C-alpha cells in the first residue's frame, strides 16, 4: 500500500544537512482577523492604589495546506492521483530523497506535501473569544511593610478544528471542515472559566534584609464539546477505523465515522461496531495553591544577594476529543508499530517547585554591572506537545511527562567603557532530564525538549549625543549563539514505525539541532520620543533550523528552516 521504497533511501539522514525543497501542489493560505480592546485604570488613595485592567479579544483564523496522506496510499486508485502522478513522471519530475516518483502511485514512494493530489489536503480553524479582568489593591511603596491583594477572572471560548480531506484535482478546494471531501475530523468547542486570587507582602526585617511572601490560588473550569457530524450524517470512504485486519471492530463496507470517538468497541477484534449518536461532552476542574518565599540581602551598596522558593502551576485541559482513540487505533493496535502510547483526550495539570539563589552587583563606580543566578526545578506532569501524522492527517496533542528535573545557571553583565560605548553579554547553561515518562518509558534519561544546552550573547552599543540635527546617533550590534537542542522526548532512540519492515527501526539519533550563531545590527537617530532606525537581522545569512519535529511512530521528521537575512526600517514615536 505504501508503494515502491527506493533501496538505500536515506530516511534517517542528519536533519542539519537537509536540503529544503518545497513542492506541494496546493499553495498554503492562512487568514486571520483579530479584534482587541484593553483599558487600564489607576486610582490613587491616601493609603493605597487601586489598579484595574480589562481586556477583550476576538480572533478568527483559518489555514489550508497540502496534505500528508500520500505515504498511506489511500487515494492511489483515485483518477486525479493516477493522472497527476503520470503527468509529473512524463515531465521527468524528480522528488527529493528519500521519496521517489514512478509512472504510477503504486511504483512511487510518497511522503507528505507532494506535487501530486495523492496526499489530499488539510484545513484548520481556530476561533477564540475571551474576556478577562484583574483588580488589585497595592499599599504605598515608602513603608516598612508593603503589600498587595487582588483577583483575576477569565472567560474563554475557543473552537479548534483539523480536517483531513481528499484532493480531487479541482482548481479551488473547499475551505471548510465538513464537505464531501472530508475523510477525518477533530472539531471541538472548548470553554474555560478561570478565577484566581493573590496576595503578597514584603517586610523589611532590617535596613538591609527583606522578606517577601506570596500566595496565589487558581481554579480553572474546563469543558469540551465535539462538533463532528455523527455517523448518520457523514462517513469516511478512505480513512477506515472499522477493519478487522488490525483487531478493530468490523462494519463491513459501510464506511467509518469521521472521528473514532463515535465507536464504543473500537478494539473488539472483528465484532460488529457499535456507534454513538454523539461524542459525550467532557468537563474537569483544575486548581492549585502557589506559595512563594524569597529573601533579599543588600550586603553593601554594590552587592545584593537573593534566594527564593516557589510553586508553579499550569492548568490541565482537553485535547481534541477522539485524539486518544485515534492514536490508540493507528499506533497502539497496529501490530507493526505496537507503540504502547498513553495518550488521552484529557491531560493533567503541571506543577513545579523552583529553587533559586543569585546576586546583583554594581562595580567600578557604577560603570560595571554583573548579575547571576543558579536554579533547580522539579516538575511533575510536565506538559508536552506530541506530533502525530498518519491516515488521519496531522494531530498535535498534549501529554504529560511524569517527572522532570532542571538545573542551570545564568550570568550577565555590562561595562560602560566610555560615555558613548557600552558592551554587554550573557551566558546560560541548562541541564534538564526526564526522570519518568509513562507515555514513552524508553525516553527516561533523555534531555527535556525545546531547551538549548547553552545560550551565549555578546554585543555593544554606541551613542553619540546630538550627533545630527540635535538627535542622538545610536548604533547597536549583537551576536547570539544557541546551543544544541532536542525538540522531542524521543532523541537517540529507536522506535517501530510504518516503514519498519523496509528500513528497520526508526532512528532519531540525528534529530538534534546543531548550535548556531546570529549577528544582528541596528542603527538610527533618536530625539525626544521620536526614532528613525535601520536594521539587519541575521546579517551573515546563517542557515539554521527553526524547529525539528520528529514523528516517532511514522518515521522521519518535519523540519522548519530558520529565518534568513532580513533588513528594514522603523519610524517610531513614544508618548
Coordinates of C-alpha atoms in Angstrom, one line a residue:
X1 CA 0.0 0.0 0.0
X2 CA 3.0 2.3 0.5
X3 CA 4.3 2.0 -3.0
X4 CA 7.9 1.2 -4.0
X5 CA 10.5 2.2 -1.4
X6 CA 13.9 3.0 -3.1
X7 CA 16.8 0.8 -1.9
X8 CA 19.2 2.7 0.4
X9 CA 16.9 5.7 0.7
X10 CA 18.3 8.0 3.5
X11 CA 15.1 8.2 5.6
X12 CA 17.1 8.9 8.7
X13 CA 19.6 11.5 7.5
X14 CA 21.1 14.2 9.7
X15 CA 18.4 16.9 9.9
X16 CA 21.1 19.6 10.0
X17 CA 22.2 18.7 6.4
X18 CA 18.8 18.7 4.9
X19 CA 18.4 20.5 1.5
X20 CA 14.9 22.1 1.5
X21 CA 12.7 21.6 -1.5
X22 CA 9.1 22.8 -1.2
X23 CA 6.9 21.2 -3.9
X24 CA 3.3 20.9 -2.8
X25 CA 0.5 21.0 -5.4
X26 CA -1.5 23.3 -3.1
X27 CA -0.3 26.8 -2.1
X28 CA -1.0 27.3 1.6
X29 CA -3.3 30.1 2.8
X30 CA -3.6 31.5 6.3
X31 CA -6.3 34.0 7.0
X32 CA -6.6 35.7 10.4
X33 CA -8.8 38.5 11.7
X34 CA -8.4 39.8 15.2
X35 CA -10.1 42.5 17.3
X36 CA -8.6 43.5 20.7
X37 CA -9.5 46.1 23.2
X38 CA -7.9 46.8 26.6
X39 CA -8.1 49.5 29.3
X40 CA -6.2 50.2 32.5
X41 CA -7.4 52.4 35.3
X42 CA -5.4 53.6 38.3
X43 CA -7.0 55.3 41.3
X44 CA -4.7 56.7 43.9
X45 CA -5.9 56.9 47.5
X46 CA -4.1 58.3 50.5
X47 CA -3.2 54.8 51.9
X48 CA -3.3 52.6 48.7
X49 CA -3.7 52.5 45.0
X50 CA -6.4 50.6 43.1
X51 CA -5.4 49.3 39.6
X52 CA -7.8 47.6 37.2
X53 CA -7.3 46.0 33.8
X54 CA -10.0 44.9 31.3
X55 CA -9.3 43.0 28.1
X56 CA -11.5 41.8 25.2
X57 CA -10.1 39.7 22.3
X58 CA -11.7 38.1 19.3
X59 CA -9.6 36.0 16.9
X60 CA -10.8 34.1 13.8
X61 CA -8.2 32.1 11.9
X62 CA -8.3 29.5 9.1
X63 CA -5.5 27.6 7.4
X64 CA -5.4 25.5 4.3
X65 CA -2.4 23.5 3.1
X66 CA -1.3 20.4 1.2
X67 CA -1.8 17.1 3.0
X68 CA 0.2 14.2 4.4
X69 CA -1.7 11.1 3.2
X70 CA 0.4 10.3 0.1
X71 CA 2.5 7.9 2.2
X72 CA -0.5 5.8 3.1
X73 CA -1.8 5.0 -0.3
X74 CA -5.5 5.8 0.4
X75 CA -6.0 7.7 -2.8
X76 CA -3.9 5.6 -5.1
X77 CA -6.9 4.4 -7.0
X78 CA -8.4 7.8 -7.5
X79 CA -8.3 9.2 -11.1
X80 CA -6.8 12.5 -10.0
X81 CA -4.0 10.8 -8.1
X82 CA -3.2 8.5 -11.0
X83 CA -3.3 11.3 -13.6
X84 CA -1.2 13.8 -11.6
X85 CA 1.4 11.1 -10.9
X86 CA 1.7 10.1 -14.6
X87 CA 1.8 13.7 -15.7
X88 CA 4.7 14.6 -13.5
X89 CA 6.6 11.4 -14.3
X90 CA 6.2 12.1 -18.0
X91 CA 7.8 15.5 -17.5
X92 CA 10.8 13.9 -15.9
X93 CA 9.9 15.4 -12.5
X94 CA 12.2 14.3 -9.5
X95 CA 11.2 14.1 -5.9
X96 CA 13.8 14.8 -3.2
X97 CA 15.3 11.7 -1.5
X98 CA 14.2 9.5 0.1
X99 CA 10.9 9.9 -1.8
X100 CA 10.7 8.9 -5.5
X101 CA 8.3 9.4 -8.3
X102 CA 7.3 6.5 -10.6
X103 CA 4.8 6.3 -13.5
X104 CA 2.0 5.2 -11.2
X105 CA 1.3 5.8 -7.5
X106 CA 2.0 2.2 -6.7
X107 CA 5.5 2.4 -8.1
X108 CA 6.2 5.7 -6.3
X109 CA 7.3 6.4 -2.7
X110 CA 5.5 9.4 -1.4
X111 CA 5.9 11.5 1.7
X112 CA 3.8 14.4 2.8
X113 CA 3.2 17.6 0.8
X114 CA 3.9 16.1 -2.7
X115 CA 3.2 17.9 -6.0
X116 CA 0.5 15.2 -6.7
X117 CA -3.1 15.1 -5.5
X118 CA -2.3 11.7 -3.8
X119 CA -1.8 13.3 -0.3
X120 CA -5.1 15.1 -0.1
X121 CA -5.2 18.4 1.8
X122 CA -5.7 19.8 5.3
X123 CA -8.0 22.5 6.6
X124 CA -7.9 24.0 10.1
X125 CA -9.8 26.6 12.0
X126 CA -9.1 28.3 15.3
X127 CA -11.5 30.8 16.6
X128 CA -11.2 32.4 20.1
X129 CA -13.3 34.9 22.0
X130 CA -12.2 35.9 25.6
X131 CA -12.9 38.5 28.2
X132 CA -10.6 39.0 31.2
X133 CA -10.2 41.5 34.0
X134 CA -8.0 42.0 37.0
X135 CA -8.2 44.3 40.0
X136 CA -5.5 44.8 42.6
X137 CA -5.0 47.0 45.7
X138 CA -1.5 48.0 46.5
X139 CA 0.0 49.7 49.5
X140 CA 2.3 52.7 49.3
X141 CA 5.9 51.8 48.5
X142 CA 7.6 54.0 51.1
X143 CA 6.7 51.9 54.2
X144 CA 8.4 49.1 56.0
X145 CA 5.5 46.6 55.3
X146 CA 4.4 46.7 51.7
X147 CA 1.5 44.5 50.4
X148 CA -0.8 43.8 47.5
X149 CA -4.0 41.8 47.1
X150 CA -6.1 41.2 44.0
X151 CA -8.2 38.9 41.9
X152 CA -8.3 37.8 38.2
X153 CA -11.1 36.4 36.0
X154 CA -11.1 34.9 32.5
X155 CA -13.9 33.6 30.4
X156 CA -12.6 32.0 27.2
X157 CA -14.5 30.3 24.3
X158 CA -12.3 28.5 21.7
X159 CA -13.2 26.4 18.7
X160 CA -10.5 24.2 17.1
X161 CA -10.9 22.0 14.1
X162 CA -8.5 20.0 11.9
X163 CA -9.8 18.1 8.9
X164 CA -8.0 15.7 6.5
X165 CA -9.6 15.8 3.1
X166 CA -9.2 14.2 -0.3
X167 CA -7.9 16.3 -3.2
X168 CA -10.0 15.6 -6.4
X169 CA -7.9 17.9 -8.5
X170 CA -10.2 20.8 -8.8
X171 CA -8.6 24.2 -9.1
X172 CA -10.1 25.6 -5.9
X173 CA -10.7 23.3 -3.0
X174 CA -13.5 23.8 -0.4
X175 CA -12.3 25.8 2.6
X176 CA -14.5 24.2 5.2
X177 CA -14.1 21.4 7.7
X178 CA -17.1 19.4 6.6
X179 CA -17.8 18.8 2.9
X180 CA -17.9 15.7 0.6
X181 CA -14.1 15.5 0.6
X182 CA -13.7 15.2 4.4
X183 CA -12.1 12.0 5.5
X184 CA -11.1 12.6 9.1
X185 CA -12.0 15.3 11.5
X186 CA -11.4 16.6 15.0
X187 CA -13.6 19.7 15.8
X188 CA -14.4 20.9 19.3
X189 CA -15.6 23.8 21.3
X190 CA -13.6 24.5 24.5
X191 CA -15.0 26.7 27.2
X192 CA -12.7 27.8 30.1
X193 CA -13.6 29.9 33.2
X194 CA -10.7 31.0 35.5
X195 CA -10.9 32.5 38.9
X196 CA -7.7 33.5 40.8
X197 CA -6.9 35.3 43.9
X198 CA -3.5 36.5 45.0
X199 CA -1.7 38.4 47.8
X200 CA 1.9 39.2 48.6
X201 CA 3.8 41.2 51.2
X202 CA 7.4 42.5 51.6
X203 CA 8.7 43.3 55.0
X204 CA 12.0 45.0 55.8
X205 CA 13.3 42.8 58.6
X206 CA 16.3 45.1 58.9
X207 CA 17.6 48.0 56.8
X208 CA 19.4 45.5 54.6
X209 CA 17.2 42.4 54.8
X210 CA 13.8 42.0 53.1
X211 CA 11.5 39.0 53.5
X212 CA 8.8 38.5 50.8
X213 CA 5.9 36.1 51.0
X214 CA 3.3 35.5 48.2
X215 CA 0.3 33.2 47.7
X216 CA -1.9 32.6 44.7
X217 CA -4.8 30.3 44.1
X218 CA -6.1 29.4 40.7
X219 CA -9.3 27.5 39.8
X220 CA -9.9 26.6 36.2
X221 CA -13.1 25.0 35.0
X222 CA -12.8 23.5 31.5
X223 CA -15.4 22.0 29.2
X224 CA -15.1 20.3 25.8
X225 CA -17.8 19.6 23.3
X226 CA -17.4 17.8 19.9
X227 CA -18.8 19.4 16.8
X228 CA -18.0 16.4 14.5
X229 CA -21.1 15.2 12.5
X230 CA -22.4 11.8 13.6
X231 CA -22.0 8.6 11.6
X232 CA -25.6 9.0 10.4
X233 CA -24.7 12.3 8.8
X234 CA -21.4 11.6 7.1
X235 CA -18.8 8.9 6.9
X236 CA -15.3 8.5 5.6
X237 CA -14.5 6.5 2.5
X238 CA -10.8 6.0 2.8
X239 CA -9.8 6.5 6.4
X240 CA -11.1 3.2 7.9
X241 CA -11.4 2.8 11.6
X242 CA -13.6 -0.3 11.1
X243 CA -11.4 -3.0 9.7
X244 CA -10.9 -6.4 11.5
X245 CA -7.4 -6.6 9.8
X246 CA -5.7 -5.0 12.8
X247 CA -8.1 -6.2 15.5
X248 CA -10.7 -3.5 15.4
X249 CA -14.5 -3.8 15.3
X250 CA -15.9 -4.5 11.8
X251 CA -18.5 -2.5 10.0
X252 CA -18.1 -4.1 6.6
X253 CA -18.2 -1.7 3.7
X254 CA -20.4 0.9 5.4
X255 CA -17.6 3.3 5.9
X256 CA -16.1 4.8 9.1
X257 CA -17.2 7.7 11.3
X258 CA -15.1 10.9 10.7
X259 CA -13.9 10.5 14.3
X260 CA -13.2 7.2 16.1
X261 CA -14.7 8.6 19.4
X262 CA -18.1 7.6 18.0
X263 CA -17.1 3.9 18.2
X264 CA -17.7 2.3 21.6
X265 CA -16.0 -1.0 20.9
X266 CA -13.1 0.1 18.6
X267 CA -10.7 -2.7 19.8
X268 CA -13.2 -5.6 19.9
X269 CA -11.4 -7.6 17.3
X270 CA -13.9 -8.2 14.5
X271 CA -17.2 -7.8 16.3
X272 CA -19.8 -5.5 14.7
X273 CA -19.1 -1.9 15.5
X274 CA -21.3 0.0 17.9
X275 CA -21.7 3.7 17.2
X276 CA -22.7 6.6 19.4
X277 CA -25.1 9.2 18.0
X278 CA -22.8 11.9 19.5
X279 CA -19.5 12.2 21.3
X280 CA -20.1 12.8 25.0
X281 CA -19.1 16.2 26.4
X282 CA -16.2 16.4 28.9
X283 CA -15.6 18.7 31.8
X284 CA -12.9 18.9 34.5
X285 CA -11.8 21.4 37.2
X286 CA -8.1 22.1 37.9
X287 CA -6.9 24.1 40.9
X288 CA -3.7 24.8 42.8
X289 CA -2.3 26.9 45.7
X290 CA 1.0 28.5 44.7
X291 CA 3.1 29.9 47.6
X292 CA 6.4 31.7 47.2
X293 CA 9.0 32.8 49.7
X294 CA 12.1 34.9 49.0
X295 CA 14.8 36.8 50.8
X296 CA 16.9 39.7 49.6
X297 CA 20.0 40.9 51.4
X298 CA 21.7 44.2 50.5
X299 CA 25.2 43.3 51.7
X300 CA 26.6 46.7 50.6
X301 CA 25.9 49.5 48.3
X302 CA 27.4 47.4 45.5
X303 CA 26.3 43.8 46.3
X304 CA 22.8 42.3 46.7
X305 CA 22.1 38.6 47.2
X306 CA 18.7 36.8 46.9
X307 CA 17.2 33.4 47.3
X308 CA 13.7 32.1 46.6
X309 CA 11.4 29.0 46.5
X310 CA 8.1 28.9 44.7
X311 CA 5.4 26.6 43.4
X312 CA 4.3 27.0 39.8
X313 CA 1.1 25.8 38.1
X314 CA -0.1 25.2 34.6
X315 CA -3.7 24.1 34.2
X316 CA -4.6 20.8 32.7
X317 CA -7.2 20.6 29.9
X318 CA -8.5 18.7 26.9
X319 CA -7.1 17.7 23.6
X320 CA -9.5 17.5 20.6
X321 CA -12.0 14.8 21.6
X322 CA -11.1 11.5 19.8
X323 CA -7.4 12.1 19.9
X324 CA -6.8 9.3 22.4
X325 CA -8.8 6.8 20.3
X326 CA -7.1 7.9 17.1
X327 CA -3.6 7.3 18.5
X328 CA -4.6 4.1 20.1
X329 CA -6.1 2.7 16.9
X330 CA -3.4 3.6 14.4
X331 CA -0.3 3.3 16.6
X332 CA -1.1 1.0 19.6
X333 CA -3.3 -1.6 17.9
X334 CA -1.2 -1.7 14.7
X335 CA 0.9 -4.8 15.2
X336 CA 3.8 -3.4 13.1
X337 CA 4.2 -0.3 15.4
X338 CA 2.8 -1.6 18.7
X339 CA 3.7 1.8 20.2
X340 CA 2.3 1.4 23.7
X341 CA 1.5 5.1 23.9
X342 CA -0.6 6.5 26.7
X343 CA -2.5 9.4 25.0
X344 CA -5.8 10.7 26.4
X345 CA -8.3 13.3 25.5
X346 CA -7.6 14.8 29.0
X347 CA -4.1 16.0 30.1
X348 CA -3.2 16.7 33.7
X349 CA -2.1 19.9 35.3
X350 CA 1.6 20.7 35.6
X351 CA 3.2 21.8 38.8
X352 CA 6.8 22.7 39.6
X353 CA 8.9 23.6 42.6
X354 CA 11.6 26.1 41.8
X355 CA 14.7 27.0 43.9
X356 CA 16.9 29.9 43.0
X357 CA 19.9 31.8 44.6
X358 CA 21.7 34.7 43.0
X359 CA 23.3 38.1 43.2
X360 CA 23.4 41.5 41.6
X361 CA 26.3 43.9 41.8
X362 CA 27.5 47.3 40.6
X363 CA 31.2 47.9 40.5
X364 CA 33.8 50.4 39.2
X365 CA 31.8 53.4 40.4
X366 CA 28.7 52.2 38.5
X367 CA 30.4 51.5 35.2
X368 CA 30.2 47.7 35.6
X369 CA 27.1 45.7 36.4
X370 CA 27.0 42.0 37.0
X371 CA 24.3 39.6 37.9
X372 CA 23.9 35.8 38.1
X373 CA 21.7 33.0 39.4
X374 CA 21.7 29.3 40.0
X375 CA 18.4 27.4 39.9
X376 CA 17.0 23.9 40.4
X377 CA 13.4 23.0 39.4
X378 CA 11.4 19.8 40.0
X379 CA 8.5 19.4 37.6
X380 CA 5.6 17.0 38.0
X381 CA 3.5 16.1 34.9
X382 CA 5.3 18.5 32.5
X383 CA 3.0 19.2 29.6
X384 CA 4.5 18.4 26.2
X385 CA 3.1 18.7 22.6
X386 CA 3.3 15.4 20.7
X387 CA 3.1 15.5 16.9
X388 CA 1.4 12.6 15.2
X389 CA 1.0 12.0 11.5
X390 CA -1.0 9.2 9.9
X391 CA -4.0 8.4 7.8
X392 CA -6.0 10.8 9.9
X393 CA -3.7 13.7 8.8
X394 CA -1.9 15.8 11.4
X395 CA -2.6 15.6 15.1
X396 CA -1.0 17.6 17.9
X397 CA -1.9 16.5 21.4
X398 CA -0.7 17.3 24.8
X399 CA 0.6 14.5 27.1
X400 CA 2.3 14.6 30.5
X401 CA 5.9 13.7 31.3
X402 CA 5.7 12.4 34.8
X403 CA 8.9 13.7 36.4
X404 CA 11.5 16.2 35.2
X405 CA 14.5 17.9 36.9
X406 CA 16.1 21.1 35.6
X407 CA 19.3 22.6 36.9
X408 CA 21.2 25.5 35.5
X409 CA 22.8 29.0 35.8
X410 CA 22.6 32.4 34.2
X411 CA 25.3 35.1 34.2
X412 CA 25.0 38.5 32.6
X413 CA 26.9 41.8 32.7
X414 CA 27.7 45.1 31.1
X415 CA 30.6 47.5 31.0
X416 CA 30.5 51.2 30.3
X417 CA 33.8 51.6 28.5
X418 CA 33.3 55.3 27.7
X419 CA 30.5 57.8 27.9
X420 CA 29.5 56.7 24.4
X421 CA 30.3 53.0 24.3
X422 CA 28.8 50.1 26.3
X423 CA 29.5 46.4 25.9
X424 CA 27.2 43.7 27.3
X425 CA 27.0 39.9 27.3
X426 CA 25.4 36.9 29.0
X427 CA 25.7 33.1 29.2
X428 CA 23.3 30.4 30.4
X429 CA 23.6 26.7 30.8
X430 CA 20.8 24.2 31.5
X431 CA 20.7 20.5 32.3
X432 CA 17.2 19.1 32.2
X433 CA 16.5 15.4 32.5
X434 CA 13.4 13.2 32.0
X435 CA 13.2 11.1 35.2
X436 CA 10.0 9.3 34.5
X437 CA 7.7 9.2 31.4
X438 CA 4.9 6.6 31.3
X439 CA 3.9 7.7 27.8
X440 CA 7.2 6.7 26.4
X441 CA 9.3 4.9 29.1
X442 CA 12.2 4.4 26.8
X443 CA 12.8 8.2 26.8
X444 CA 13.7 8.3 30.5
X445 CA 17.1 9.7 31.0
X446 CA 16.8 11.9 27.9
X447 CA 17.1 15.7 28.0
X448 CA 14.0 17.9 28.2
X449 CA 12.9 19.1 24.7
X450 CA 13.0 22.7 23.5
X451 CA 15.7 23.6 25.9
X452 CA 19.1 24.5 24.4
X453 CA 22.1 23.2 26.3
X454 CA 23.5 26.7 26.5
X455 CA 23.0 30.2 25.1
X456 CA 25.5 33.0 24.7
X457 CA 25.2 36.6 23.6
X458 CA 27.6 39.5 23.4
X459 CA 27.2 42.9 21.9
X460 CA 27.9 46.6 22.0
X461 CA 26.0 49.9 21.8
X462 CA 27.5 53.3 20.7
X463 CA 25.6 56.5 21.4
X464 CA 26.8 59.9 20.2
X465 CA 24.6 62.6 21.7
X466 CA 23.3 65.3 19.4
X467 CA 25.3 64.0 16.5
X468 CA 22.9 65.0 13.7
X469 CA 20.5 68.0 13.9
X470 CA 20.4 67.6 17.7
X471 CA 19.4 63.9 17.5
X472 CA 21.4 61.1 19.2
X473 CA 23.1 58.6 16.9
X474 CA 22.6 55.1 18.3
X475 CA 24.3 52.0 16.8
X476 CA 23.8 48.6 18.4
X477 CA 25.2 45.2 17.3
X478 CA 24.9 41.8 19.0
X479 CA 26.0 38.2 18.3
X480 CA 23.9 35.4 19.9
X481 CA 24.6 31.6 20.0
X482 CA 22.0 28.9 20.7
X483 CA 23.4 25.6 21.8
X484 CA 22.4 22.1 20.6
X485 CA 18.7 21.4 21.1
X486 CA 16.4 18.4 21.0
X487 CA 12.7 19.0 20.1
X488 CA 11.2 15.8 21.2
X489 CA 11.3 13.4 24.2
X490 CA 12.4 10.8 21.5
X491 CA 16.1 11.5 20.9
X492 CA 18.9 9.0 20.4
X493 CA 16.2 6.3 20.4
X494 CA 14.8 3.8 18.0
X495 CA 11.0 3.2 17.5
X496 CA 8.8 1.0 15.4
X497 CA 7.0 2.8 12.6
X498 CA 5.0 2.4 9.4
X499 CA 8.2 1.6 7.4
X500 CA 9.9 -0.6 9.9
X501 CA 9.8 -3.6 7.7
X502 CA 11.6 -1.8 4.8
X503 CA 14.1 0.4 6.8
X504 CA 14.4 -1.3 10.2
X505 CA 13.5 0.6 13.3
X506 CA 13.1 4.4 13.1
X507 CA 16.4 6.0 14.2
X508 CA 16.2 9.5 15.7
X509 CA 19.7 10.0 16.8
X510 CA 20.3 12.6 14.1
X511 CA 17.4 14.9 15.0
X512 CA 19.3 17.2 17.4
X513 CA 19.6 20.7 16.0
X514 CA 23.2 21.8 16.0
X515 CA 24.3 25.1 17.6
X516 CA 24.2 28.2 15.5
X517 CA 25.0 31.9 15.8
X518 CA 23.2 35.0 14.6
X519 CA 24.5 38.6 14.1
X520 CA 22.1 41.5 14.3
X521 CA 22.8 45.1 13.6
X522 CA 20.6 48.2 14.3
X523 CA 21.3 51.9 13.9
X524 CA 19.4 55.2 13.8
X525 CA 18.6 58.6 15.2
X526 CA 16.6 59.3 18.4
X527 CA 15.3 62.7 19.7
X528 CA 12.7 63.1 22.3
X529 CA 10.1 60.4 21.7
X530 CA 11.0 60.1 18.0
X531 CA 13.1 57.4 16.5
X532 CA 14.2 56.5 12.9
X533 CA 16.2 53.2 12.6
X534 CA 17.5 50.8 10.0
X535 CA 18.1 47.2 11.0
X536 CA 19.5 43.9 9.6
X537 CA 18.7 40.6 11.2
X538 CA 20.9 37.6 10.6
X539 CA 23.5 39.8 8.9
X540 CA 25.7 36.9 7.8
X541 CA 22.7 35.0 6.4
X542 CA 23.3 32.0 8.7
X543 CA 21.5 28.8 7.7
X544 CA 19.9 27.1 10.7
X545 CA 16.8 25.1 11.7
X546 CA 14.0 26.8 13.5
X547 CA 12.4 23.6 14.6
X548 CA 12.7 19.8 14.2
X549 CA 9.5 17.8 14.9
X550 CA 10.2 14.1 14.8
X551 CA 7.2 11.8 14.0
X552 CA 8.4 8.7 16.0
X553 CA 5.5 6.3 15.0
X554 CA 5.5 7.5 11.4
X555 CA 9.2 7.9 10.6
X556 CA 11.4 10.9 9.7
X557 CA 11.0 14.4 10.9
X558 CA 9.2 17.6 9.9
X559 CA 11.9 20.3 9.6
X560 CA 11.4 24.0 9.6
X561 CA 14.1 26.4 8.3
X562 CA 15.1 29.4 10.3
X563 CA 14.7 33.0 9.0
X564 CA 17.4 34.1 6.6
X565 CA 18.8 37.6 6.4
X566 CA 16.2 40.4 6.6
X567 CA 16.5 44.2 6.6
X568 CA 14.2 47.0 7.1
X569 CA 13.4 50.4 8.6
X570 CA 11.3 51.7 11.5
X571 CA 9.8 55.0 12.4
X572 CA 8.5 55.3 16.0
X573 CA 7.2 57.7 18.5
X574 CA 6.9 57.1 22.2
X575 CA 4.4 59.0 24.4

